[in-house]
Amino acid sequence: DSGVTQTPKHLITATGQRVTLRCSPRSGDLSVYWYQQSLDQGLQFLIQYYNGEERAKGNILERFSAQQFPDLHSELNLSSLELGDSALYFCASNGQGAIWETQYFGPGTRLLVL
Amino acid sequence: GQQVMQIPQYQHVQEGEDFTTYCNSSTTLSNIQWYKQRPGGHPVFLIQLVKSGEVKKQKRLTFQFGEAKKNSSLHITATQTTDVGTYFCAADRGNTDKLIFGTGTRLQVFP
């Protein structure tokens, strides 16, 4: 158990819909990362937050957005969902958000868009 | 797109055989991390390499960072069924705030 929690575990929805994925970082960690893992794909970095502020952006679509709240939990919002958005979405956290720090991954949210 | 290539994509070995996965970049890397993801699980950090030519060992696992800091390898000696999973390298090029993950090598170990 990494100490990072993600909800929900599974999500099934239809194309065109909007969903929100939630992540709580390890106690004391200030930085949260979001990744997308599609079938047979590696981990695609989406976005990073540090203490409530966006720190780094990866290949995140405009239909996706995220935020980190004052209590440091983070939410990833996916809208106008398409079939290709079906994937595992991981959240990771670390203390200071430094690139050399270990990232601790949550169990992931499996999203299926029908 | 991916800037860190990992090979092979898949490897099936008999228990007891050795296994190696390679991570290659066209640019110099600041540091490299290795993660393991068990089937149905999440990535778990294994190790980080920072220095040119660095070699680190964890029991049957040996990690190496190339002299030019453009490649890395993970070698498992005498594989066991518990080694099954996907092994990812993740690299930092030093000029971004992002870790770039390799495509991963999926290891299957047959008893």
XYZ file of N, CA and C in Angstrom, chain B:
333
model
N 5.416 12.404 -28.265
C 5.696 10.976 -28.385
C 6.769 10.523 -27.430
N 6.974 9.222 -27.410
C 7.957 8.652 -26.500
C 9.354 9.070 -26.888
N 10.159 9.487 -25.942
C 11.540 9.832 -26.215
C 12.474 8.865 -25.532
N 11.925 7.902 -24.832
C 12.714 6.884 -24.158
C 12.222 5.531 -24.662
N 13.114 4.839 -25.358
C 12.733 3.557 -25.947
C 13.168 2.429 -25.031
N 12.313 1.440 -24.907
C 12.618 0.322 -24.052
C 12.471 -0.964 -24.858
N 13.425 -1.846 -24.735
C 13.357 -3.130 -25.426
C 13.826 -4.250 -24.513
N 13.287 -5.466 -24.695
C 12.220 -5.799 -25.628
C 10.860 -5.372 -25.081
N 9.833 -5.515 -25.902
C 8.494 -5.169 -25.440
C 7.952 -6.283 -24.554
N 8.257 -7.528 -24.946
C 7.825 -8.696 -24.184
C 9.007 -9.652 -24.035
N 9.002 -10.395 -22.953
C 10.005 -11.433 -22.769
C 9.375 -12.561 -21.967
N 9.457 -13.761 -22.543
C 8.982 -14.942 -21.826
C 10.205 -15.781 -21.482
N 10.365 -16.120 -20.231
C 11.520 -16.923 -19.825
C 11.060 -18.078 -18.962
N 11.919 -19.093 -18.902
C 11.681 -20.213 -17.998
C 12.223 -19.794 -16.635
N 11.557 -20.201 -15.611
C 12.040 -19.886 -14.265
C 13.495 -20.334 -14.120
N 14.314 -19.448 -13.568
C 15.725 -19.779 -13.422
C 16.602 -19.127 -14.480
N 15.989 -18.740 -15.601
C 16.750 -18.056 -16.647
C 16.929 -16.584 -16.267
N 17.905 -15.969 -16.912
C 18.147 -14.553 -16.674
C 17.285 -13.701 -17.610
N 17.138 -12.436 -17.238
C 16.325 -11.505 -18.028
C 16.973 -10.127 -18.003
N 16.951 -9.452 -19.153
C 17.477 -8.093 -19.216
C 16.544 -7.213 -20.031
N 16.300 -6.021 -19.552
C 15.563 -5.023 -20.304
C 16.436 -3.780 -20.442
N 16.313 -3.126 -21.592
C 17.177 -1.997 -21.906
C 16.343 -0.747 -22.159
N 16.902 0.356 -21.743
C 16.240 1.638 -21.894
C 17.214 2.554 -22.635
N 16.772 3.149 -23.735
C 17.668 3.969 -24.553
C 17.075 5.337 -24.859
N 17.942 6.325 -24.829
C 17.529 7.685 -25.153
C 18.521 8.287 -26.140
N 18.031 9.163 -26.986
C 18.921 9.830 -27.940
C 19.584 11.048 -27.291
N 19.076 11.439 -26.138
C 19.640 12.595 -25.444
C 20.181 12.172 -24.077
N 21.069 12.972 -23.554
C 21.651 12.682 -22.250
C 20.604 12.836 -21.161
N 20.622 11.900 -20.241
C 19.629 11.894 -19.172
C 20.244 12.390 -17.873
N 19.465 13.094 -17.104
C 19.937 13.578 -15.818
C 19.916 12.454 -14.789
N 18.833 11.729 -14.764
C 18.770 10.551 -13.913
C 17.760 9.580 -14.501
N 17.779 8.366 -14.032
C 16.835 7.370 -14.514
C 16.292 6.589 -13.325
N 15.001 6.317 -13.384
C 14.358 5.535 -12.342
C 13.772 4.274 -12.980
N 13.668 3.233 -12.189
C 13.050 1.988 -12.638
C 11.853 1.680 -11.741
N 10.772 1.257 -12.385
C 9.543 0.888 -11.691
C 9.098 -0.496 -12.153
N 8.387 -1.179 -11.256
C 7.808 -2.472 -11.613
C 6.297 -2.398 -11.396
N 5.559 -2.921 -12.357
C 4.108 -2.967 -12.241
C 3.650 -4.417 -12.367
N 3.134 -4.957 -11.278
C 2.606 -6.321 -11.338
C 1.296 -6.314 -12.114
N 0.911 -7.451 -12.694
C -0.367 -7.521 -13.417
C -1.515 -7.061 -12.529
N -2.294 -6.103 -13.029
C -3.413 -5.580 -12.252
C -3.023 -4.608 -11.167
N -1.740 -4.291 -11.081
C -1.276 -3.416 -10.008
C -0.840 -2.054 -10.503
N -0.180 -1.336 -9.629
C 0.297 -0.008 -9.982
C 1.819 0.003 -9.977
N 2.424 0.966 -10.671
C 3.886 1.025 -10.686
C 4.447 1.234 -9.280
N 5.525 0.513 -9.007
C 6.203 0.632 -7.721
C 7.664 0.941 -7.994
N 8.165 1.965 -7.326
C 9.540 2.397 -7.510
C 10.516 1.302 -7.090
N 11.536 1.084 -7.934
C 12.583 0.118 -7.592
C 13.873 0.832 -7.200
N 14.336 1.725 -8.086
C 15.651 2.332 -7.846
C 15.830 3.571 -8.701
N 16.791 4.392 -8.320
C 17.155 5.554 -9.116
C 18.662 5.537 -9.338
N 19.082 5.862 -10.564
C 20.493 5.969 -10.923
C 20.774 7.397 -11.356
N 21.885 7.927 -10.892
C 22.194 9.326 -11.168
C 23.567 9.502 -11.834
N 24.516 8.702 -11.422
C 25.897 8.916 -11.894
C 26.213 8.100 -13.143
N 27.056 8.662 -13.974
C 27.529 7.971 -15.169
C 28.195 6.657 -14.782
N 27.811 5.561 -15.450
C 28.423 4.269 -15.187
C 27.979 3.599 -13.891
N 27.007 4.193 -13.223
C 26.576 3.673 -11.921
C 25.966 2.277 -12.047
N 26.299 1.431 -11.091
C 25.727 0.090 -11.009
C 25.191 -0.095 -9.588
N 23.932 -0.530 -9.518
C 23.342 -0.795 -8.209
C 22.704 -2.169 -8.226
N 22.760 -2.842 -7.083
C 22.178 -4.184 -6.995
C 21.137 -4.237 -5.894
N 20.084 -5.000 -6.189
C 19.059 -5.307 -5.198
C 18.811 -6.796 -5.314
N 19.459 -7.557 -4.449
C 19.334 -9.015 -4.474
C 19.636 -9.539 -5.880
N 18.661 -10.075 -6.587
C 18.932 -10.652 -7.915
C 18.833 -9.614 -9.043
N 18.530 -8.368 -8.696
C 18.373 -7.330 -9.707
C 19.614 -6.453 -9.757
N 20.125 -6.218 -10.976
C 21.267 -5.336 -11.180
C 20.861 -4.238 -12.145
N 21.067 -3.014 -11.725
C 20.708 -1.840 -12.518
C 21.988 -1.128 -12.939
N 21.991 -0.676 -14.193
C 23.187 -0.024 -14.708
C 22.804 1.239 -15.461
N 23.606 2.291 -15.295
C 23.436 3.533 -16.040
C 24.634 3.665 -16.953
N 24.416 3.907 -18.218
C 25.506 3.959 -19.178
C 26.487 5.083 -18.917
N 27.698 4.903 -19.439
C 28.747 5.905 -19.246
C 28.341 7.256 -19.819
N 27.652 7.222 -20.955
C 27.226 8.463 -21.595
C 25.885 8.961 -21.054
N 25.329 8.249 -20.100
C 24.036 8.595 -19.499
C 22.941 8.710 -20.554
N 22.987 7.803 -21.531
C 21.938 7.764 -22.549
C 21.204 6.440 -22.527
N 21.669 5.506 -21.729
C 20.991 4.226 -21.673
C 21.132 3.604 -20.297
N 20.270 2.645 -20.055
C 20.258 1.964 -18.766
C 19.746 0.547 -18.980
N 20.095 -0.310 -18.045
C 19.601 -1.679 -18.141
C 19.224 -2.201 -16.768
N 18.308 -3.158 -16.803
C 17.911 -3.884 -15.595
C 18.097 -5.365 -15.899
N 18.880 -6.033 -15.105
C 19.154 -7.452 -15.306
C 18.665 -8.224 -14.086
N 17.895 -9.265 -14.341
C 17.445 -10.130 -13.258
C 18.119 -11.488 -13.435
N 18.781 -11.934 -12.410
C 19.451 -13.228 -12.427
C 18.497 -14.280 -11.872
N 18.473 -15.424 -12.547
C 17.673 -16.563 -12.064
C 16.251 -16.140 -11.721
N 15.491 -15.802 -12.741
C 14.141 -15.284 -12.539
C 13.268 -16.245 -11.734
N 12.329 -15.655 -11.015
C 11.341 -16.409 -10.264
C 9.956 -15.951 -10.716
N 8.951 -16.732 -10.398
C 7.589 -16.372 -10.833
C 7.145 -15.052 -10.213
N 7.733 -14.698 -9.102
C 7.393 -13.424 -8.454
C 7.941 -12.217 -9.217
N 8.802 -12.472 -10.200
C 9.351 -11.364 -10.996
C 8.405 -10.941 -12.116
N 7.333 -11.691 -12.302
C 6.379 -11.383 -13.374
C 5.849 -9.963 -13.227
N 5.768 -9.267 -14.345
C 5.242 -7.905 -14.338
C 5.817 -7.116 -15.486
N 5.511 -5.836 -15.499
C 6.067 -4.938 -16.505
C 7.062 -4.006 -15.837
N 8.223 -3.910 -16.426
C 9.291 -3.083 -15.885
C 9.423 -1.831 -16.743
N 9.325 -0.691 -16.094
C 9.414 0.593 -16.780
C 10.662 1.336 -16.339
N 11.327 1.957 -17.297
C 12.303 2.953 -16.918
C 11.623 4.309 -17.045
N 12.104 5.274 -16.303
C 11.553 6.623 -16.346
C 12.729 7.575 -16.256
N 12.802 8.476 -17.222
C 13.995 9.302 -17.328
C 13.682 10.779 -17.237
N 14.667 11.481 -16.743
C 14.599 12.930 -16.645
C 15.755 13.484 -17.474
N 15.429 14.356 -18.402
C 16.484 14.894 -19.266
C 17.157 16.127 -18.657
N 16.659 16.537 -17.524
C 17.311 17.633 -16.810
C 16.846 19.003 -17.216
N 16.094 19.097 -18.316
C 15.655 20.429 -18.753
C 14.138 20.560 -18.727
N 13.500 19.587 -18.105
C 12.049 19.643 -17.961
C 11.700 19.209 -16.545
N 10.457 19.391 -16.206
C 9.987 18.934 -14.907
C 9.262 17.603 -15.018
N 9.438 16.929 -16.147
C 8.655 15.725 -16.380
C 9.534 14.484 -16.428
N 9.005 13.428 -15.836
C 9.613 12.110 -15.997
C 8.994 11.493 -17.241
N 9.836 11.031 -18.143
C 9.331 10.358 -19.330
C 9.458 8.858 -19.100
N 8.335 8.171 -19.147
C 8.353 6.731 -18.937
C 8.608 6.006 -20.246
N 9.406 4.961 -20.179
C 9.595 4.081 -21.321
C 8.327 3.279 -21.562
N 8.304 2.570 -22.674
C 7.122 1.797 -23.055
C 6.956 0.538 -22.211
N 7.981 0.170 -21.494
C 7.885 -0.981 -20.597
C 8.252 -2.292 -21.257
N 8.741 -3.210 -20.453
C 8.997 -4.589 -20.897
C 8.166 -5.503 -20.022
N 7.311 -6.274 -20.677
C 6.453 -7.197 -19.938
C 7.175 -8.529 -19.815
N 7.419 -8.947 -18.586
C 8.118 -10.201 -18.321
C 7.133 -11.264 -17.856
N 7.197 -12.399 -18.530
C 6.411 -13.574 -18.115
C 7.393 -14.668 -17.758
N 7.209 -15.292 -16.622
C 8.102 -16.346 -16.168
C 7.301 -17.635 -16.050
N 7.743 -18.649 -16.771
C 7.064 -19.943 -16.731
C 7.753 -20.853 -15.736
N 6.970 -21.496 -14.868
C 7.576 -22.375 -13.841
C 8.135 -23.649 -14.455
